[in-house]
Each structure stands twice: as C-alpha cells, then as structure tokens.
Amino acid sequence: MMRALVVGYVWPEPASSAAGTRMLELVQLLVRMDYQVTFASAAALSEHRFDLNSLGVTEKAIALNCSSFDEFVRELNPNLVLFDRFFTEEQFGWRVEQACPDAVRVLDTEDLHSLRHARQQLLKSAQKLCGNEKEKQSVAPITADSELLYRQMCKGDMAVREVAAIFRCDLSLMISEFEIDLLQRYFSVPSQLLFYCPFLSQQKVDVASLPDFSARQHFIAIGNFRHEPNWDSVLWLKHQLWPIIRAQLSAVGMAQAELHIYGAYPPPKATQLHNTKEGFHIKGWAADAQAVMQSARVCLAPLRFGAGIKGKLMDAMRCGTPSITTSIGVESMSGGLLWGGAVADDAETFVAAAVAHYQDETLWQQKQQQGFAILRDYFHRTDHSLSLQTRLTELLHNLQRERGDNFIGQMLRHHSHKSTQYMGQWIEAKNK
C-alpha cells in the first residue's frame, strides 16, 4: 500500500476554520486514493480537533528541530509528503529530502500568506496617520492592484520564504486564481508547479429545507478569532459599521435587529466588546456553524485585508444567506458572476447594502439565487477532487523528469535547505 505523510502546522479543526476544513478534505482524499495516511504535527493537541483515527489515519506527535523526526520519516518511508503551509516545509522539508529523496513533496498553501501580510502592512501604514482609535478603525479596506501588492510583498522576507518553498516542492496547491496569476506574472513561478484546487467537497444545497426570509432574523459575522483579518473585521464593525446599521434600522422600526459574532478562541479583548444594549453579541465558538448561518438573515464580512477564498462566504452561499463583504472578500470567489449579496469598499455603501438586504425580501431572494449560481457554475464546474488525484498520480510516475524541469527548485533546495538544516541542528544541539 502507498504511504502518505501529512505534516500539519496545527491539528485539523473543521468546525473552527476554513483551513481546518480544507486540511480534512485533503486527508480524506488521500484515504480515498488508498494511501495509508499518517498525520504528524508539532502543535499542541487542540480543543476542537477532529478525530483523525476515525478515518483510519495514524496520528503522530513530532518535535521541531529534533532528529527524532528523521528517524520517524525514514522508517515510515512515505511515497508522498504533504506540507501544511510553507512554515512546515521550512522546518521539515530538508529532513524529508535527506531521509526520503524520492517522496513526492506537495505544499498546501491554504492562502498566500505573504499576500495577506502585505495587505495588512498597507492597512497599518494607513492607520498610522490616524489621530485616534475611532479614526484608525474607520480606515477603508486595501484595494491595491497586483503591481503595488508585488512591490509591498518584496519589502519583507515572507514572500521570499514562501515563494522559495513553492519552488522547492514538486507541486503547490492553490485555492485562489488571483494568487496563481500573481505568482506566475510577478514571481515567475512555472505553471506546472501550481495546481488550482479550492474546496474539494461539492455539497449539494437542499434549497427546500432552508429557512426563508421571514423565518430568519439578525445579522451574523463568523470566523476564527486567531485569524487576524477576522479580528480586524470585528473592530471595523464595532467602531463604525454596526452603530450606523443599527441606527438606520431603528429609524424604520427594526431596532430589535442584532449582530451575532461567532468564532473559535475569542480572546478577552473580543469578549469585552459584547454589549447587549448595542445589539453587539460576541457568541464565541459555534458548535454547528451551518445552523447559526441558516438562522441569520444577512452575513457581514467586512474584510479590510486578507487572501485566499473565504470559508465563511462559502458557508453563507450554501446556507442561502446573502453576504455583504468587500472586494478582498470576493476575490477569487465568483468567477465574474454576480455576487450573492453586495460588495462595498467604503462604510456608507456597506451600511446601505446591509440595511437593504435586511429589509427587502425581493432583493434578498434575488441575491440568494445568485449565491446558488456561484456554487453551481463556478465552484462546482469542475471536479477538483478527481483532477487532483490525476495530477498526483502523474507526479508519482514522472517525478524525476518534472524535477529536472525545475532547476530553480533544485538550486534553492541545495542552498536554502543547507541554511535551514544548520540552523535546526544548531537549535537541537543548544537544547541538549
């Protein structure tokens, strides 16, 4: 039987984040391909982690900067190794290459971290010019074009590290077509190293079972609080957007409308924002994200920076819940189709859209249908699961030829792995 090793940055939590859902889908795909799968991580066991043993997957705790991993991976001798984000490739890629040089090395980027970081830095730069916290939290989303983003990404070392990891691996899984274009046009990454692979599951929407407009109430915002774009969106809602939305609804006799904010791991600074008088409710972790999304009338996702595709907006469409978001929110999420809600990059337009969708049943139903169309005609137009299986099989059969076509990858593995290797060995020796 073929063996696959997944090196996880964290243990998968599909009920807490889109990243957790994504990783679980990839593990399930490898199981369906008849791989004997081992999932290894140096992260602490988490509260909401998925029981991988229930899938027949072996779980293995590993340590950073420790040669015990070398012995483990050499004995396992996997045919394929999947790295969860570029951080794990940096830590363990050179060890895998030394112990198992013929194993196919695949990187799951989740989203392009250096792109998200660049947008965050641009937002912070704009906020530095503000005189107080309210002004700071009223700065508009980042709408920089690809060239400006590239220039910003080149200012730090994160893009250097992330793109180097992409070149070192045999294949990198991408969830965003925008990010693929950015990597190819500005970073000269060959197309054969990148594979477009958004969420693998094609969940059918049972429209008849979804609550209708009149059966729903309140607004919802959802997302893991440890993910910085999510926390930033909560701050924008608190300091600018929600007070105006609530005031406008109160003026037309809808003062009972509330905003319910869900997400795993809310820190004290988040729970302190809870204010029932303002209709601003910090709910914390949702045991059933689908249920709370289906009960809400409108989803608010005011993302001022970020990257990748957004699990919360996928869930909103699947639950028939129109969403109000930004151009960053809809990036690589619609394929040019009309959005299942509204897109706004300024507070006035965002508020007007939120109020209109909450009041107007005809508009609400129209946007709900547009969300269903995106799922059907964009995300489900291709069976990405089958396409990925085919690509991985090709790699297994033609590994040396494909590596021979990637000279930059060979060069980076020769130099970069040496520096990472020596740093890891120095830390290990120091710890002893």
GROMACS .gro file of N, CA and C in nm, residues 75-184:
model
  330
   75GLU      N    1   1.180   0.563   0.870
   75GLU     CA    2   1.113   0.435   0.894
   75GLU      C    3   0.978   0.428   0.823
   76LEU      N    4   0.906   0.539   0.823
   76LEU     CA    5   0.777   0.542   0.755
   76LEU      C    6   0.794   0.529   0.605
   77ASN      N    7   0.896   0.596   0.550
   77ASN     CA    8   0.929   0.591   0.408
   77ASN      C    9   0.806   0.620   0.320
   78PRO      N   10   0.750   0.741   0.332
   78PRO     CA   11   0.628   0.773   0.256
   78PRO      C   12   0.656   0.792   0.107
   79ASN      N   13   0.555   0.764   0.028
   79ASN     CA   14   0.563   0.791  -0.117
   79ASN      C   15   0.530   0.937  -0.146
   80LEU      N   16   0.452   0.998  -0.056
   80LEU     CA   17   0.409   1.136  -0.075
   80LEU      C   18   0.407   1.206   0.060
   81VAL      N   19   0.457   1.330   0.060
   81VAL     CA   20   0.453   1.412   0.182
   81VAL      C   21   0.382   1.542   0.150
   82LEU      N   22   0.282   1.573   0.230
   82LEU     CA   23   0.205   1.696   0.214
   82LEU      C   24   0.237   1.790   0.329
   83PHE      N   25   0.289   1.908   0.296
   83PHE     CA   26   0.321   2.009   0.396
   83PHE      C   27   0.205   2.108   0.410
   84ASP      N   28   0.162   2.129   0.532
   84ASP     CA   29   0.052   2.222   0.561
   84ASP      C   30   0.110   2.361   0.584
   85ARG      N   31   0.109   2.444   0.481
   85ARG     CA   32   0.163   2.580   0.482
   85ARG      C   33   0.316   2.579   0.475
   86PHE      N   34   0.370   2.691   0.428
   86PHE     CA   35   0.513   2.692   0.397
   86PHE      C   36   0.600   2.684   0.521
   87PHE      N   37   0.545   2.720   0.639
   87PHE     CA   38   0.624   2.711   0.761
   87PHE      C   39   0.671   2.568   0.786
   88THR      N   40   0.582   2.471   0.763
   88THR     CA   41   0.619   2.332   0.789
   88THR      C   42   0.720   2.280   0.686
   89GLU      N   43   0.711   2.331   0.562
   89GLU     CA   44   0.809   2.291   0.461
   89GLU      C   45   0.947   2.342   0.501
   90GLU      N   46   0.954   2.463   0.554
   90GLU     CA   47   1.083   2.516   0.600
   90GLU      C   48   1.141   2.430   0.712
   91GLN      N   49   1.057   2.390   0.804
   91GLN     CA   50   1.105   2.314   0.920
   91GLN      C   51   1.142   2.171   0.885
   92PHE      N   52   1.062   2.107   0.800
   92PHE     CA   53   1.078   1.963   0.781
   92PHE      C   54   1.114   1.921   0.639
   93GLY      N   55   1.108   2.014   0.542
   93GLY     CA   56   1.134   1.976   0.404
   93GLY      C   57   1.272   1.918   0.381
   94TRP      N   58   1.375   1.980   0.440
   94TRP     CA   59   1.511   1.930   0.420
   94TRP      C   60   1.531   1.795   0.487
   95ARG      N   61   1.461   1.773   0.597
   95ARG     CA   62   1.471   1.643   0.664
   95ARG      C   63   1.406   1.533   0.578
   96VAL      N   64   1.290   1.566   0.517
   96VAL     CA   65   1.224   1.470   0.429
   96VAL      C   66   1.311   1.439   0.309
   97GLU      N   67   1.373   1.541   0.251
   97GLU     CA   68   1.457   1.519   0.133
   97GLU      C   69   1.577   1.431   0.165
   98GLN      N   70   1.638   1.451   0.281
   98GLN     CA   71   1.753   1.368   0.318
   98GLN      C   72   1.713   1.223   0.345
   99ALA      N   73   1.601   1.205   0.415
   99ALA     CA   74   1.561   1.069   0.454
   99ALA      C   75   1.488   0.995   0.342
  100CYS      N   76   1.406   1.068   0.264
  100CYS     CA   77   1.322   1.005   0.160
  100CYS      C   78   1.327   1.090   0.033
  101PRO      N   79   1.439   1.089  -0.037
  101PRO     CA   80   1.455   1.178  -0.153
  101PRO      C   81   1.356   1.152  -0.266
  102ASP      N   82   1.300   1.033  -0.274
  102ASP     CA   83   1.209   1.001  -0.384
  102ASP      C   84   1.062   1.025  -0.351
  103ALA      N   85   1.035   1.076  -0.232
  103ALA     CA   86   0.896   1.105  -0.196
  103ALA      C   87   0.850   1.232  -0.267
  104VAL      N   88   0.730   1.230  -0.321
  104VAL     CA   89   0.671   1.349  -0.382
  104VAL      C   90   0.642   1.449  -0.271
  105ARG      N   91   0.684   1.574  -0.290
  105ARG     CA   92   0.665   1.677  -0.187
  105ARG      C   93   0.562   1.778  -0.238
  106VAL      N   94   0.451   1.787  -0.165
  106VAL     CA   95   0.340   1.874  -0.203
  106VAL      C   96   0.319   1.978  -0.094
  107LEU      N   97   0.300   2.102  -0.134
  107LEU     CA   98   0.274   2.211  -0.040
  107LEU      C   99   0.129   2.256  -0.053
  108ASP      N  100   0.057   2.257   0.057
  108ASP     CA  101  -0.076   2.316   0.059
  108ASP      C  102  -0.061   2.456   0.116
  109THR      N  103  -0.077   2.557   0.031
  109THR     CA  104  -0.051   2.695   0.073
  109THR      C  105  -0.162   2.750   0.163
  110GLU      N  106  -0.282   2.692   0.158
  110GLU     CA  107  -0.403   2.744   0.225
  110GLU      C  108  -0.443   2.877   0.161
  111ASP      N  109  -0.371   2.983   0.190
  111ASP     CA  110  -0.377   3.105   0.110
  111ASP      C  111  -0.235   3.158   0.104
  112LEU      N  112  -0.213   3.259   0.023
  112LEU     CA  113  -0.079   3.313   0.009
  112LEU      C  114  -0.052   3.406   0.127
  113HIS      N  115   0.024   3.355   0.224
  113HIS     CA  116   0.046   3.428   0.348
  113HIS      C  117   0.114   3.562   0.324
  114SER      N  118   0.206   3.565   0.231
  114SER     CA  119   0.279   3.690   0.205
  114SER      C  120   0.188   3.796   0.143
  115LEU      N  121   0.087   3.755   0.069
  115LEU     CA  122  -0.010   3.849   0.014
  115LEU      C  123  -0.095   3.908   0.126
  116ARG      N  124  -0.144   3.822   0.213
  116ARG     CA  125  -0.224   3.869   0.326
  116ARG      C  126  -0.142   3.964   0.413
  117HIS      N  127  -0.016   3.929   0.437
  117HIS     CA  128   0.071   4.012   0.519
  117HIS      C  129   0.096   4.148   0.454
  118ALA      N  130   0.115   4.149   0.323
  118ALA     CA  131   0.139   4.275   0.252
  118ALA      C  132   0.019   4.368   0.265
  119ARG      N  133  -0.101   4.315   0.250
  119ARG     CA  134  -0.222   4.396   0.264
  119ARG      C  135  -0.237   4.447   0.408
  120GLN      N  136  -0.202   4.363   0.503
  120GLN     CA  137  -0.210   4.406   0.643
  120GLN      C  138  -0.114   4.521   0.671
  121GLN      N  139   0.006   4.514   0.614
  121GLN     CA  140   0.104   4.620   0.633
  121GLN      C  141   0.056   4.750   0.569
  122LEU      N  142  -0.008   4.741   0.453
  122LEU     CA  143  -0.063   4.861   0.389
  122LEU      C  144  -0.173   4.923   0.474
  123LEU      N  145  -0.256   4.838   0.535
  123LEU     CA  146  -0.361   4.889   0.623
  123LEU      C  147  -0.300   4.958   0.745
  124LYS      N  148  -0.199   4.895   0.804
  124LYS     CA  149  -0.135   4.954   0.922
  124LYS      C  150  -0.069   5.088   0.888
  125SER      N  151  -0.012   5.096   0.770
  125SER     CA  152   0.051   5.222   0.728
  125SER      C  153  -0.052   5.333   0.720
  126ALA      N  154  -0.170   5.300   0.667
  126ALA     CA  155  -0.277   5.400   0.658
  126ALA      C  156  -0.329   5.437   0.797
  127GLN      N  157  -0.335   5.340   0.887
  127GLN     CA  158  -0.386   5.367   1.021
  127GLN      C  159  -0.291   5.451   1.105
  128LYS      N  160  -0.162   5.445   1.074
  128LYS     CA  161  -0.064   5.525   1.149
  128LYS      C  162  -0.088   5.675   1.134
  129LEU      N  163  -0.157   5.713   1.028
  129LEU     CA  164  -0.184   5.855   1.003
  129LEU      C  165  -0.305   5.904   1.080
  130CYS      N  166  -0.375   5.813   1.149
  130CYS     CA  167  -0.498   5.848   1.219
  130CYS      C  168  -0.469   5.903   1.358
  131GLY      N  169  -0.557   5.992   1.406
  131GLY     CA  170  -0.533   6.057   1.533
  131GLY      C  171  -0.588   5.983   1.654
  132ASN      N  172  -0.688   5.897   1.634
  132ASN     CA  173  -0.746   5.825   1.747
  132ASN      C  174  -0.795   5.688   1.701
  133GLU      N  175  -0.843   5.609   1.798
  133GLU     CA  176  -0.883   5.472   1.770
  133GLU      C  177  -1.002   5.465   1.675
  134LYS      N  178  -1.098   5.557   1.691
  134LYS     CA  179  -1.215   5.554   1.603
  134LYS      C  180  -1.175   5.580   1.459
  135GLU      N  181  -1.088   5.677   1.438
  135GLU     CA  182  -1.039   5.703   1.302
  135GLU      C  183  -0.962   5.583   1.248
  136LYS      N  184  -0.882   5.526   1.334
  136LYS     CA  185  -0.799   5.410   1.296
  136LYS      C  186  -0.886   5.295   1.249
  137GLN      N  187  -0.996   5.273   1.320
  137GLN     CA  188  -1.084   5.161   1.286
  137GLN      C  189  -1.189   5.199   1.182
  138SER      N  190  -1.173   5.317   1.121
  138SER     CA  191  -1.262   5.358   1.014
  138SER      C  192  -1.191   5.364   0.879
  139VAL      N  193  -1.065   5.319   0.876
  139VAL     CA  194  -0.989   5.318   0.751
  139VAL      C  195  -1.050   5.215   0.657
  140ALA      N  196  -1.059   5.249   0.530
  140ALA     CA  197  -1.123   5.162   0.430
  140ALA      C  198  -1.036   5.040   0.399
  141PRO      N  199  -1.095   4.936   0.340
  141PRO     CA  200  -1.019   4.816   0.301
  141PRO      C  201  -0.909   4.849   0.199
  142ILE      N  202  -0.811   4.761   0.193
  142ILE     CA  203  -0.700   4.776   0.099
  142ILE      C  204  -0.745   4.731  -0.040
  143THR      N  205  -0.729   4.818  -0.138
  143THR     CA  206  -0.771   4.787  -0.275
  143THR      C  207  -0.654   4.800  -0.372
  144ALA      N  208  -0.532   4.777  -0.325
  144ALA     CA  209  -0.412   4.790  -0.409
  144ALA      C  210  -0.417   4.692  -0.525
  145ASP      N  211  -0.364   4.733  -0.641
  145ASP     CA  212  -0.359   4.643  -0.756
  145ASP      C  213  -0.241   4.547  -0.744
  146SER      N  214  -0.230   4.454  -0.838
  146SER     CA  215  -0.129   4.348  -0.829
  146SER      C  216   0.014   4.402  -0.825
  147GLU      N  217   0.041   4.506  -0.904
  147GLU     CA  218   0.177   4.559  -0.908
  147GLU      C  219   0.216   4.621  -0.774
  148LEU      N  220   0.126   4.698  -0.714
  148LEU     CA  221   0.155   4.757  -0.584
  148LEU      C  222   0.170   4.649  -0.477
  149LEU      N  223   0.086   4.546  -0.485
  149LEU     CA  224   0.096   4.436  -0.390
  149LEU      C  225   0.231   4.366  -0.404
  150TYR      N  226   0.274   4.345  -0.528
  150TYR     CA  227   0.404   4.282  -0.552
  150TYR      C  228   0.516   4.365  -0.490
  151ARG      N  229   0.512   4.495  -0.510
  151ARG     CA  230   0.615   4.584  -0.453
  151ARG      C  231   0.615   4.575  -0.301
  152GLN      N  232   0.497   4.571  -0.242
  152GLN     CA  233   0.488   4.561  -0.097
  152GLN      C  234   0.538   4.426  -0.047
  153MET      N  235   0.503   4.320  -0.119
  153MET     CA  236   0.547   4.186  -0.081
  153MET      C  237   0.698   4.174  -0.083
  154CYS      N  238   0.762   4.244  -0.177
  154CYS     CA  239   0.908   4.235  -0.191
  154CYS      C  240   0.983   4.309  -0.082
  155LYS      N  241   0.913   4.388  -0.001
  155LYS     CA  242   0.980   4.465   0.103
  155LYS      C  243   1.022   4.380   0.222
  156GLY      N  244   0.953   4.269   0.243
  156GLY     CA  245   0.984   4.183   0.356
  156GLY      C  246   1.036   4.048   0.312
  157ASP      N  247   1.064   3.962   0.408
  157ASP     CA  248   1.120   3.831   0.373
  157ASP      C  249   1.015   3.722   0.362
  158MET      N  250   0.888   3.750   0.398
  158MET     CA  251   0.788   3.645   0.395
  158MET      C  252   0.763   3.594   0.254
  159ALA      N  253   0.756   3.685   0.156
  159ALA     CA  254   0.735   3.641   0.018
  159ALA      C  255   0.854   3.561  -0.031
  160VAL      N  256   0.974   3.603   0.006
  160VAL     CA  257   1.095   3.529  -0.033
  160VAL      C  258   1.087   3.387   0.021
  161ARG      N  259   1.051   3.372   0.146
  161ARG     CA  260   1.043   3.240   0.208
  161ARG      C  261   0.933   3.155   0.147
  162GLU      N  262   0.816   3.218   0.126
  162GLU     CA  263   0.701   3.143   0.077
  162GLU      C  264   0.720   3.098  -0.068
  163VAL      N  265   0.767   3.189  -0.153
  163VAL     CA  266   0.789   3.153  -0.293
  163VAL      C  267   0.902   3.052  -0.306
  164ALA      N  268   1.004   3.062  -0.221
  164ALA     CA  269   1.112   2.963  -0.223
  164ALA      C  270   1.058   2.824  -0.189
  165ALA      N  271   0.968   2.817  -0.092
  165ALA     CA  272   0.907   2.689  -0.056
  165ALA      C  273   0.827   2.632  -0.173
  166ILE      N  274   0.759   2.719  -0.245
  166ILE     CA  275   0.682   2.674  -0.362
  166ILE      C  276   0.776   2.615  -0.468
  167PHE      N  277   0.887   2.681  -0.493
  167PHE     CA  278   0.983   2.629  -0.590
  167PHE      C  279   1.045   2.498  -0.543
  168ARG      N  280   1.068   2.484  -0.413
  168ARG     CA  281   1.133   2.362  -0.363
  168ARG      C  282   1.043   2.239  -0.372
  169CYS      N  283   0.912   2.262  -0.367
  169CYS     CA  284   0.819   2.148  -0.370
  169CYS      C  285   0.789   2.107  -0.514
  170ASP      N  286   0.741   1.985  -0.527
  170ASP     CA  287   0.705   1.933  -0.659
  170ASP      C  288   0.572   1.989  -0.708
  171LEU      N  289   0.486   2.028  -0.615
  171LEU     CA  290   0.355   2.082  -0.651
  171LEU      C  291   0.304   2.164  -0.533
  172SER      N  292   0.239   2.277  -0.564
  172SER     CA  293   0.176   2.358  -0.460
  172SER      C  294   0.028   2.372  -0.492
  173LEU      N  295  -0.055   2.345  -0.394
  173LEU     CA  296  -0.199   2.353  -0.410
  173LEU      C  297  -0.245   2.494  -0.378
  174MET      N  298  -0.319   2.555  -0.470
  174MET     CA  299  -0.364   2.694  -0.458
  174MET      C  300  -0.516   2.698  -0.455
  175ILE      N  301  -0.573   2.783  -0.371
  175ILE     CA  302  -0.717   2.794  -0.365
  175ILE      C  303  -0.769   2.920  -0.434
  176SER      N  304  -0.678   3.003  -0.483
  176SER     CA  305  -0.719   3.131  -0.541
  176SER      C  306  -0.656   3.150  -0.679
  177GLU      N  307  -0.741   3.175  -0.778
  177GLU     CA  308  -0.690   3.201  -0.913
  177GLU      C  309  -0.616   3.335  -0.918
  178PHE      N  310  -0.655   3.430  -0.837
  178PHE     CA  311  -0.584   3.558  -0.830
  178PHE      C  312  -0.440   3.535  -0.785
  179GLU      N  313  -0.422   3.449  -0.686
  179GLU     CA  314  -0.288   3.424  -0.634
  179GLU      C  315  -0.202   3.347  -0.734
  180ILE      N  316  -0.263   3.258  -0.810
  180ILE     CA  317  -0.189   3.187  -0.915
  180ILE      C  318  -0.138   3.287  -1.018
  181ASP      N  319  -0.225   3.378  -1.059
  181ASP     CA  320  -0.185   3.480  -1.157
  181ASP      C  321  -0.073   3.567  -1.102
  182LEU      N  322  -0.083   3.605  -0.976
  182LEU     CA  323   0.020   3.687  -0.913
  182LEU      C  324   0.155   3.615  -0.911
  183LEU      N  325   0.155   3.489  -0.875
  183LEU     CA  326   0.278   3.411  -0.869
  183LEU      C  327   0.340   3.393  -1.007
  184GLN      N  328   0.258   3.370  -1.106
  184GLN     CA  329   0.310   3.346  -1.241
  184GLN      C  330   0.360   3.475  -1.305
   0.00000   0.00000   0.00000
